[in-house]
């Protein structure tokens, strides 16, 4: 264990998180007040290096900003509190946070990951990580019996789940996966990007680490790339993650860390609005003549609904997908005809995005070719429906 002061312990809070709703904690970022100036917003520390004491020590706990940065303190403390964890690390991207979890293992270790998951990470696991020496098994994470069968006691060191999972929004039973992981001596890491620290508390359900592409809902404004990990306990594995961030330089910039905290202050109103809007769109699109299927765990007839209703609280998130009548060409034509929705990859911003997902995932993707992924923002839900309805009708020659 490092004897450096822990940033979460360093980050001051004027609020008593235990007595407050998470929305209040997020809005005030733990209520930090600058002790000297009384500013209610933390400063941006741009220093890349920190002064050594005359007796050759670093009593400030800071040495060099590739390892850590005072601008991280408040954002890490706030995120750890929102997730019910004890420590958090911000990273340069969601991918650097995610890959750190695997690089902290040993070549030869076995990991289990979902067949349906964020595409770039799945690619990395099947190429780089496999070459590096990890043994990777992909399973349908909605099937806990399949997960249990794929898990090798003593050999499996990490089970990775993403819930709800890109781009079909499969929901994995976190508590069930945690039981299987722990019985085999493995850790459970949850990519909770889509649940956004609001709708699911993976640590309370037994997960060991929560990962976020903070690029998405945590920031919420499509203007930075960032990642984060949160843990329940700062053990030796957590220390390896700290080292990997510093040694690989997977370090977030100061301005990005500051912007991320600013985005997190509005996390609750943004994602609650988006989730309400997504639920309404899912219901309306389910009855649309040009749509053959709506994939959204909030729909009562979704195969994911039962587990989602048990482990998600306050909503089912702002992500849904639709499968269009007429196959790939109709899906691409629909995306071409929207005006309010923006044709772009990514998710979790205040502006709604539409994407023909199979085009970006490419060969080998389990994503159906007629699928459009929708990231619902905070525009008026009726405007979003009307724009999509118009695009669907025009793409199908009904306008
Ligand atoms: C669920 C999920 N996990 C991880 C990532 C990777 O995050 P980043 O793009 O910040 O590296 C993404 C990005 O789209 C994502 O959607």
mmCIF file of N, CA and C in Angstrom, residues 286-391:
data_model
loop_
_atom_site.group_PDB
_atom_site.id
_atom_site.type_symbol
_atom_site.label_atom_id
_atom_site.label_comp_id
_atom_site.label_asym_id
_atom_site.label_seq_id
_atom_site.Cartn_x
_atom_site.Cartn_y
_atom_site.Cartn_z
ATOM 1 N N UNK A 286 -42.694 1.767 -29.807
ATOM 2 C CA UNK A 286 -43.100 0.351 -29.834
ATOM 3 C C UNK A 286 -44.353 0.173 -30.691
ATOM 4 N N UNK A 287 -45.149 1.222 -30.817
ATOM 5 C CA UNK A 287 -46.361 1.118 -31.632
ATOM 6 C C UNK A 287 -46.182 1.696 -33.028
ATOM 7 N N UNK A 288 -44.969 2.018 -33.405
ATOM 8 C CA UNK A 288 -44.747 2.688 -34.694
ATOM 9 C C UNK A 288 -44.743 1.680 -35.842
ATOM 10 N N UNK A 289 -45.446 1.971 -36.946
ATOM 11 C CA UNK A 289 -45.519 0.986 -38.040
ATOM 12 C C UNK A 289 -44.171 0.692 -38.712
ATOM 13 N N UNK A 290 -43.182 1.591 -38.601
ATOM 14 C CA UNK A 290 -41.883 1.354 -39.249
ATOM 15 C C UNK A 290 -40.843 0.754 -38.304
ATOM 16 N N UNK A 291 -41.292 0.390 -37.097
ATOM 17 C CA UNK A 291 -40.353 -0.156 -36.108
ATOM 18 C C UNK A 291 -40.754 -1.596 -35.804
ATOM 19 N N UNK A 292 -39.788 -2.527 -35.912
ATOM 20 C CA UNK A 292 -40.164 -3.915 -35.606
ATOM 21 C C UNK A 292 -39.885 -4.280 -34.153
ATOM 22 N N UNK A 293 -38.945 -3.571 -33.520
ATOM 23 C CA UNK A 293 -38.665 -3.888 -32.112
ATOM 24 C C UNK A 293 -38.010 -2.689 -31.441
ATOM 25 N N UNK A 294 -38.407 -2.457 -30.195
ATOM 26 C CA UNK A 294 -37.736 -1.432 -29.392
ATOM 27 C C UNK A 294 -36.981 -2.158 -28.285
ATOM 28 N N UNK A 295 -35.698 -1.856 -28.144
ATOM 29 C CA UNK A 295 -34.887 -2.500 -27.111
ATOM 30 C C UNK A 295 -34.688 -1.481 -25.987
ATOM 31 N N UNK A 296 -35.350 -1.712 -24.874
ATOM 32 C CA UNK A 296 -35.261 -0.794 -23.735
ATOM 33 C C UNK A 296 -35.679 -1.570 -22.484
ATOM 34 N N UNK A 297 -34.802 -1.659 -21.480
ATOM 35 C CA UNK A 297 -35.125 -2.507 -20.329
ATOM 36 C C UNK A 297 -36.308 -2.001 -19.501
ATOM 37 N N UNK A 298 -36.729 -0.761 -19.751
ATOM 38 C CA UNK A 298 -37.888 -0.225 -19.031
ATOM 39 C C UNK A 298 -39.213 -0.728 -19.581
ATOM 40 N N UNK A 299 -39.215 -1.303 -20.769
ATOM 41 C CA UNK A 299 -40.479 -1.797 -21.334
ATOM 42 C C UNK A 299 -40.879 -3.094 -20.624
ATOM 43 N N UNK A 300 -42.141 -3.176 -20.223
ATOM 44 C CA UNK A 300 -42.590 -4.326 -19.426
ATOM 45 C C UNK A 300 -42.393 -5.642 -20.180
ATOM 46 N N UNK A 301 -42.432 -5.598 -21.527
ATOM 47 C CA UNK A 301 -42.281 -6.860 -22.272
ATOM 48 C C UNK A 301 -40.828 -7.144 -22.679
ATOM 49 N N UNK A 302 -39.888 -6.343 -22.194
ATOM 50 C CA UNK A 302 -38.480 -6.604 -22.506
ATOM 51 C C UNK A 302 -38.006 -7.817 -21.709
ATOM 52 N N UNK A 303 -37.206 -8.704 -22.336
ATOM 53 C CA UNK A 303 -36.669 -9.850 -21.591
ATOM 54 C C UNK A 303 -35.755 -9.408 -20.442
ATOM 55 N N UNK A 304 -35.304 -8.159 -20.463
ATOM 56 C CA UNK A 304 -34.424 -7.646 -19.406
ATOM 57 C C UNK A 304 -35.187 -6.961 -18.276
ATOM 58 N N UNK A 305 -36.511 -6.827 -18.441
ATOM 59 C CA UNK A 305 -37.243 -5.959 -17.519
ATOM 60 C C UNK A 305 -37.233 -6.453 -16.064
ATOM 61 N N UNK A 306 -37.370 -7.768 -15.907
ATOM 62 C CA UNK A 306 -37.480 -8.314 -14.547
ATOM 63 C C UNK A 306 -36.232 -7.981 -13.715
ATOM 64 N N UNK A 307 -35.078 -8.292 -14.287
ATOM 65 C CA UNK A 307 -33.822 -8.026 -13.561
ATOM 66 C C UNK A 307 -33.624 -6.515 -13.426
ATOM 67 N N UNK A 308 -33.930 -5.784 -14.501
ATOM 68 C CA UNK A 308 -33.750 -4.325 -14.457
ATOM 69 C C UNK A 308 -34.617 -3.724 -13.355
ATOM 70 N N UNK A 309 -35.865 -4.174 -13.252
ATOM 71 C CA UNK A 309 -36.775 -3.606 -12.245
ATOM 72 C C UNK A 309 -36.282 -3.928 -10.837
ATOM 73 N N UNK A 310 -35.593 -5.041 -10.696
ATOM 74 C CA UNK A 310 -35.074 -5.420 -9.374
ATOM 75 C C UNK A 310 -33.838 -4.593 -9.002
ATOM 76 N N UNK A 311 -32.953 -4.343 -9.956
ATOM 77 C CA UNK A 311 -31.680 -3.717 -9.556
ATOM 78 C C UNK A 311 -31.525 -2.252 -9.989
ATOM 79 N N UNK A 312 -32.449 -1.735 -10.797
ATOM 80 C CA UNK A 312 -32.355 -0.317 -11.175
ATOM 81 C C UNK A 312 -33.426 0.453 -10.405
ATOM 82 N N UNK A 313 -33.054 1.615 -9.902
ATOM 83 C CA UNK A 313 -34.040 2.406 -9.164
ATOM 84 C C UNK A 313 -34.139 3.799 -9.779
ATOM 85 N N UNK A 314 -35.357 4.287 -9.871
ATOM 86 C CA UNK A 314 -35.563 5.659 -10.345
ATOM 87 C C UNK A 314 -35.602 5.805 -11.850
ATOM 88 N N UNK A 315 -35.442 4.719 -12.593
ATOM 89 C CA UNK A 315 -35.503 4.796 -14.049
ATOM 90 C C UNK A 315 -34.615 3.746 -14.682
ATOM 91 N N UNK A 316 -34.698 3.672 -16.008
ATOM 92 C CA UNK A 316 -33.982 2.620 -16.737
ATOM 93 C C UNK A 316 -32.950 3.218 -17.696
ATOM 94 N N UNK A 317 -32.662 4.479 -17.518
ATOM 95 C CA UNK A 317 -31.619 5.109 -18.308
ATOM 96 C C UNK A 317 -32.143 5.773 -19.560
ATOM 97 N N UNK A 318 -31.246 6.480 -20.223
ATOM 98 C CA UNK A 318 -31.617 7.285 -21.383
ATOM 99 C C UNK A 318 -31.228 6.657 -22.712
ATOM 100 N N UNK A 319 -30.817 5.375 -22.702
ATOM 101 C CA UNK A 319 -30.397 4.715 -23.940
ATOM 102 C C UNK A 319 -31.433 3.696 -24.383
ATOM 103 N N UNK A 320 -31.782 3.724 -25.674
ATOM 104 C CA UNK A 320 -32.630 2.686 -26.243
ATOM 105 C C UNK A 320 -32.205 2.460 -27.677
ATOM 106 N N UNK A 321 -32.642 1.361 -28.245
ATOM 107 C CA UNK A 321 -32.370 1.092 -29.665
ATOM 108 C C UNK A 321 -33.668 0.682 -30.325
ATOM 109 N N UNK A 322 -33.757 0.984 -31.625
ATOM 110 C CA UNK A 322 -34.928 0.521 -32.391
ATOM 111 C C UNK A 322 -34.428 -0.279 -33.580
ATOM 112 N N UNK A 323 -35.178 -1.319 -33.917
ATOM 113 C CA UNK A 323 -34.901 -2.085 -35.140
ATOM 114 C C UNK A 323 -35.961 -1.681 -36.154
ATOM 115 N N UNK A 324 -35.477 -1.205 -37.292
ATOM 116 C CA UNK A 324 -36.405 -0.611 -38.265
ATOM 117 C C UNK A 324 -36.896 -1.652 -39.271
ATOM 118 N N UNK A 325 -38.138 -1.490 -39.668
ATOM 119 C CA UNK A 325 -38.666 -2.314 -40.762
ATOM 120 C C UNK A 325 -37.898 -1.938 -42.035
ATOM 121 N N UNK A 326 -37.527 -2.935 -42.844
ATOM 122 C CA UNK A 326 -36.828 -2.604 -44.100
ATOM 123 C C UNK A 326 -35.329 -2.801 -44.015
ATOM 124 N N UNK A 327 -34.834 -3.298 -42.886
ATOM 125 C CA UNK A 327 -33.429 -3.696 -42.800
ATOM 126 C C UNK A 327 -32.441 -2.539 -42.748
ATOM 127 N N UNK A 328 -31.189 -2.863 -43.112
ATOM 128 C CA UNK A 328 -30.081 -1.915 -42.962
ATOM 129 C C UNK A 328 -30.317 -0.614 -43.738
ATOM 130 N N UNK A 329 -30.790 -0.758 -44.988
ATOM 131 C CA UNK A 329 -30.945 0.443 -45.830
ATOM 132 C C UNK A 329 -31.950 1.397 -45.194
ATOM 133 N N UNK A 330 -33.037 0.848 -44.661
ATOM 134 C CA UNK A 330 -34.058 1.713 -44.049
ATOM 135 C C UNK A 330 -33.524 2.366 -42.774
ATOM 136 N N UNK A 331 -32.706 1.626 -42.033
ATOM 137 C CA UNK A 331 -32.133 2.199 -40.798
ATOM 138 C C UNK A 331 -31.219 3.372 -41.156
ATOM 139 N N UNK A 332 -30.353 3.159 -42.140
ATOM 140 C CA UNK A 332 -29.409 4.233 -42.526
ATOM 141 C C UNK A 332 -30.187 5.421 -43.116
ATOM 142 N N UNK A 333 -31.218 5.122 -43.893
ATOM 143 C CA UNK A 333 -32.016 6.208 -44.490
ATOM 144 C C UNK A 333 -32.734 7.001 -43.400
ATOM 145 N N UNK A 334 -33.195 6.314 -42.360
ATOM 146 C CA UNK A 334 -33.864 7.020 -41.246
ATOM 147 C C UNK A 334 -32.879 7.970 -40.569
ATOM 148 N N UNK A 335 -31.690 7.454 -40.276
ATOM 149 C CA UNK A 335 -30.681 8.302 -39.615
ATOM 150 C C UNK A 335 -30.325 9.503 -40.493
ATOM 151 N N UNK A 336 -30.403 9.300 -41.820
ATOM 152 C CA UNK A 336 -30.050 10.393 -42.743
ATOM 153 C C UNK A 336 -31.090 11.504 -42.732
ATOM 154 N N UNK A 337 -32.321 11.177 -42.280
ATOM 155 C CA UNK A 337 -33.411 12.143 -42.451
ATOM 156 C C UNK A 337 -33.802 12.878 -41.164
ATOM 157 N N UNK A 338 -33.103 12.621 -40.065
ATOM 158 C CA UNK A 338 -33.434 13.368 -38.840
ATOM 159 C C UNK A 338 -32.882 14.789 -38.939
ATOM 160 N N UNK A 339 -33.468 15.677 -38.147
ATOM 161 C CA UNK A 339 -32.955 17.048 -38.098
ATOM 162 C C UNK A 339 -32.537 17.415 -36.675
ATOM 163 N N UNK A 340 -33.412 17.100 -35.716
ATOM 164 C CA UNK A 340 -33.106 17.449 -34.315
ATOM 165 C C UNK A 340 -32.084 16.469 -33.725
ATOM 166 N N UNK A 341 -32.301 15.188 -33.932
ATOM 167 C CA UNK A 341 -31.317 14.188 -33.491
ATOM 168 C C UNK A 341 -30.027 14.426 -34.269
ATOM 169 N N UNK A 342 -28.892 14.215 -33.630
ATOM 170 C CA UNK A 342 -27.614 14.392 -34.321
ATOM 171 C C UNK A 342 -27.034 13.019 -34.646
ATOM 172 N N UNK A 343 -26.598 12.862 -35.917
ATOM 173 C CA UNK A 343 -26.014 11.594 -36.371
ATOM 174 C C UNK A 343 -24.573 11.542 -35.892
ATOM 175 N N UNK A 344 -24.339 10.925 -34.748
ATOM 176 C CA UNK A 344 -22.974 10.895 -34.199
ATOM 177 C C UNK A 344 -22.861 9.732 -33.233
ATOM 178 N N UNK A 345 -21.632 9.242 -33.090
ATOM 179 C CA UNK A 345 -21.412 8.202 -32.085
ATOM 180 C C UNK A 345 -21.325 8.869 -30.714
ATOM 181 N N UNK A 346 -21.241 8.065 -29.659
ATOM 182 C CA UNK A 346 -21.204 8.502 -28.255
ATOM 183 C C UNK A 346 -22.615 8.534 -27.674
ATOM 184 N N UNK A 347 -22.686 8.884 -26.411
ATOM 185 C CA UNK A 347 -23.952 8.852 -25.682
ATOM 186 C C UNK A 347 -23.822 9.695 -24.422
ATOM 187 N N UNK A 348 -24.986 9.970 -23.823
ATOM 188 C CA UNK A 348 -24.981 10.575 -22.493
ATOM 189 C C UNK A 348 -24.868 12.083 -22.463
ATOM 190 N N UNK A 349 -24.902 12.749 -23.630
ATOM 191 C CA UNK A 349 -24.835 14.210 -23.635
ATOM 192 C C UNK A 349 -26.224 14.827 -23.576
ATOM 193 N N UNK A 350 -26.276 16.128 -23.430
ATOM 194 C CA UNK A 350 -27.572 16.808 -23.364
ATOM 195 C C UNK A 350 -28.281 16.835 -24.712
ATOM 196 N N UNK A 351 -27.521 16.636 -25.799
ATOM 197 C CA UNK A 351 -28.142 16.615 -27.128
ATOM 198 C C UNK A 351 -28.358 15.162 -27.541
ATOM 199 N N UNK A 352 -29.506 14.882 -28.150
ATOM 200 C CA UNK A 352 -29.828 13.500 -28.519
ATOM 201 C C UNK A 352 -29.040 13.075 -29.747
ATOM 202 N N UNK A 353 -28.538 11.830 -29.690
ATOM 203 C CA UNK A 353 -27.729 11.291 -30.791
ATOM 204 C C UNK A 353 -28.383 10.042 -31.358
ATOM 205 N N UNK A 354 -28.209 9.853 -32.660
ATOM 206 C CA UNK A 354 -28.711 8.657 -33.339
ATOM 207 C C UNK A 354 -27.544 8.040 -34.096
ATOM 208 N N UNK A 355 -27.466 6.705 -34.060
ATOM 209 C CA UNK A 355 -26.332 6.065 -34.717
ATOM 210 C C UNK A 355 -26.724 4.716 -35.290
ATOM 211 N N UNK A 356 -26.337 4.489 -36.554
ATOM 212 C CA UNK A 356 -26.462 3.140 -37.122
ATOM 213 C C UNK A 356 -25.270 2.358 -36.582
ATOM 214 N N UNK A 357 -25.531 1.595 -35.539
ATOM 215 C CA UNK A 357 -24.438 1.058 -34.722
ATOM 216 C C UNK A 357 -23.589 0.014 -35.465
ATOM 217 N N UNK A 358 -24.226 -0.815 -36.292
ATOM 218 C CA UNK A 358 -23.454 -1.866 -36.975
ATOM 219 C C UNK A 358 -22.381 -1.254 -37.872
ATOM 220 N N UNK A 359 -22.636 -0.055 -38.426
ATOM 221 C CA UNK A 359 -21.639 0.584 -39.306
ATOM 222 C C UNK A 359 -20.353 0.871 -38.552
ATOM 223 N N UNK A 360 -20.475 1.267 -37.284
ATOM 224 C CA UNK A 360 -19.255 1.632 -36.552
ATOM 225 C C UNK A 360 -18.606 0.395 -35.932
ATOM 226 N N UNK A 361 -19.430 -0.626 -35.608
ATOM 227 C CA UNK A 361 -18.847 -1.810 -34.968
ATOM 228 C C UNK A 361 -18.149 -2.708 -35.984
ATOM 229 N N UNK A 362 -18.656 -2.747 -37.205
ATOM 230 C CA UNK A 362 -17.982 -3.513 -38.255
ATOM 231 C C UNK A 362 -18.153 -5.012 -38.130
ATOM 232 N N UNK A 363 -17.280 -5.738 -38.833
ATOM 233 C CA UNK A 363 -17.402 -7.199 -38.943
ATOM 234 C C UNK A 363 -17.311 -7.903 -37.594
ATOM 235 N N UNK A 364 -18.142 -8.925 -37.424
ATOM 236 C CA UNK A 364 -18.077 -9.715 -36.194
ATOM 237 C C UNK A 364 -18.949 -9.157 -35.092
ATOM 238 N N UNK A 365 -19.568 -8.014 -35.357
ATOM 239 C CA UNK A 365 -20.406 -7.404 -34.327
ATOM 240 C C UNK A 365 -21.713 -8.180 -34.169
ATOM 241 N N UNK A 366 -22.164 -8.376 -32.918
ATOM 242 C CA UNK A 366 -23.463 -9.028 -32.724
ATOM 243 C C UNK A 366 -24.638 -8.067 -32.945
ATOM 244 N N UNK A 367 -24.334 -6.814 -33.298
ATOM 245 C CA UNK A 367 -25.391 -5.805 -33.445
ATOM 246 C C UNK A 367 -26.183 -6.036 -34.738
ATOM 247 N N UNK A 368 -27.526 -6.139 -34.651
ATOM 248 C CA UNK A 368 -28.323 -6.297 -35.874
ATOM 249 C C UNK A 368 -28.128 -5.109 -36.813
ATOM 250 N N UNK A 369 -28.145 -5.390 -38.133
ATOM 251 C CA UNK A 369 -27.856 -4.314 -39.104
ATOM 252 C C UNK A 369 -29.003 -3.317 -39.231
ATOM 253 N N UNK A 370 -30.182 -3.682 -38.727
ATOM 254 C CA UNK A 370 -31.325 -2.759 -38.829
ATOM 255 C C UNK A 370 -31.483 -1.924 -37.557
ATOM 256 N N UNK A 371 -30.436 -1.912 -36.693
ATOM 257 C CA UNK A 371 -30.570 -1.261 -35.383
ATOM 258 C C UNK A 371 -30.057 0.181 -35.406
ATOM 259 N N UNK A 372 -30.871 1.065 -34.852
ATOM 260 C CA UNK A 372 -30.439 2.448 -34.623
ATOM 261 C C UNK A 372 -30.326 2.663 -33.118
ATOM 262 N N UNK A 373 -29.161 3.117 -32.685
ATOM 263 C CA UNK A 373 -28.968 3.383 -31.256
ATOM 264 C C UNK A 373 -29.339 4.829 -30.973
ATOM 265 N N UNK A 374 -30.140 5.030 -29.938
ATOM 266 C CA UNK A 374 -30.617 6.376 -29.606
ATOM 267 C C UNK A 374 -30.120 6.774 -28.217
ATOM 268 N N UNK A 375 -29.387 7.866 -28.149
ATOM 269 C CA UNK A 375 -29.000 8.440 -26.862
ATOM 270 C C UNK A 375 -29.900 9.653 -26.647
ATOM 271 N N UNK A 376 -30.795 9.532 -25.676
ATOM 272 C CA UNK A 376 -31.805 10.573 -25.481
ATOM 273 C C UNK A 376 -31.230 11.681 -24.607
ATOM 274 N N UNK A 377 -31.313 12.886 -25.096
ATOM 275 C CA UNK A 377 -30.799 14.039 -24.353
ATOM 276 C C UNK A 377 -31.906 14.721 -23.559
ATOM 277 N N UNK A 378 -31.793 16.025 -23.422
ATOM 278 C CA UNK A 378 -32.750 16.728 -22.562
ATOM 279 C C UNK A 378 -33.652 17.678 -23.355
ATOM 280 N N UNK A 379 -33.777 17.433 -24.670
ATOM 281 C CA UNK A 379 -34.739 18.220 -25.442
ATOM 282 C C UNK A 379 -36.151 17.796 -25.033
ATOM 283 N N UNK A 380 -37.150 18.543 -25.496
ATOM 284 C CA UNK A 380 -38.538 18.167 -25.191
ATOM 285 C C UNK A 380 -38.844 16.819 -25.850
ATOM 286 N N UNK A 381 -39.385 15.847 -25.095
ATOM 287 C CA UNK A 381 -39.593 14.505 -25.644
ATOM 288 C C UNK A 381 -40.487 14.486 -26.881
ATOM 289 N N UNK A 382 -41.484 15.370 -26.938
ATOM 290 C CA UNK A 382 -42.363 15.364 -28.111
ATOM 291 C C UNK A 382 -41.618 15.817 -29.365
ATOM 292 N N UNK A 383 -40.697 16.759 -29.213
ATOM 293 C CA UNK A 383 -39.890 17.192 -30.366
ATOM 294 C C UNK A 383 -39.047 16.020 -30.873
ATOM 295 N N UNK A 384 -38.503 15.251 -29.939
ATOM 296 C CA UNK A 384 -37.661 14.107 -30.334
ATOM 297 C C UNK A 384 -38.497 13.066 -31.066
ATOM 298 N N UNK A 385 -39.694 12.801 -30.535
ATOM 299 C CA UNK A 385 -40.546 11.802 -31.194
ATOM 300 C C UNK A 385 -40.933 12.294 -32.582
ATOM 301 N N UNK A 386 -41.373 13.541 -32.671
ATOM 302 C CA UNK A 386 -41.857 14.060 -33.962
ATOM 303 C C UNK A 386 -40.753 13.992 -35.024
ATOM 304 N N UNK A 387 -39.530 14.338 -34.639
ATOM 305 C CA UNK A 387 -38.415 14.329 -35.596
ATOM 306 C C UNK A 387 -38.136 12.904 -36.082
ATOM 307 N N UNK A 388 -38.140 11.962 -35.145
ATOM 308 C CA UNK A 388 -37.860 10.571 -35.505
ATOM 309 C C UNK A 388 -39.002 9.971 -36.318
ATOM 310 N N UNK A 389 -40.212 10.305 -35.927
ATOM 311 C CA UNK A 389 -41.393 9.809 -36.644
ATOM 312 C C UNK A 389 -41.346 10.287 -38.101
ATOM 313 N N UNK A 390 -41.018 11.592 -38.270
ATOM 314 C CA UNK A 390 -40.921 12.159 -39.617
ATOM 315 C C UNK A 390 -39.838 11.427 -40.415
ATOM 316 N N UNK A 391 -38.684 11.190 -39.790
ATOM 317 C CA UNK A 391 -37.571 10.520 -40.484
ATOM 318 C C UNK A 391 -37.951 9.087 -40.847
#
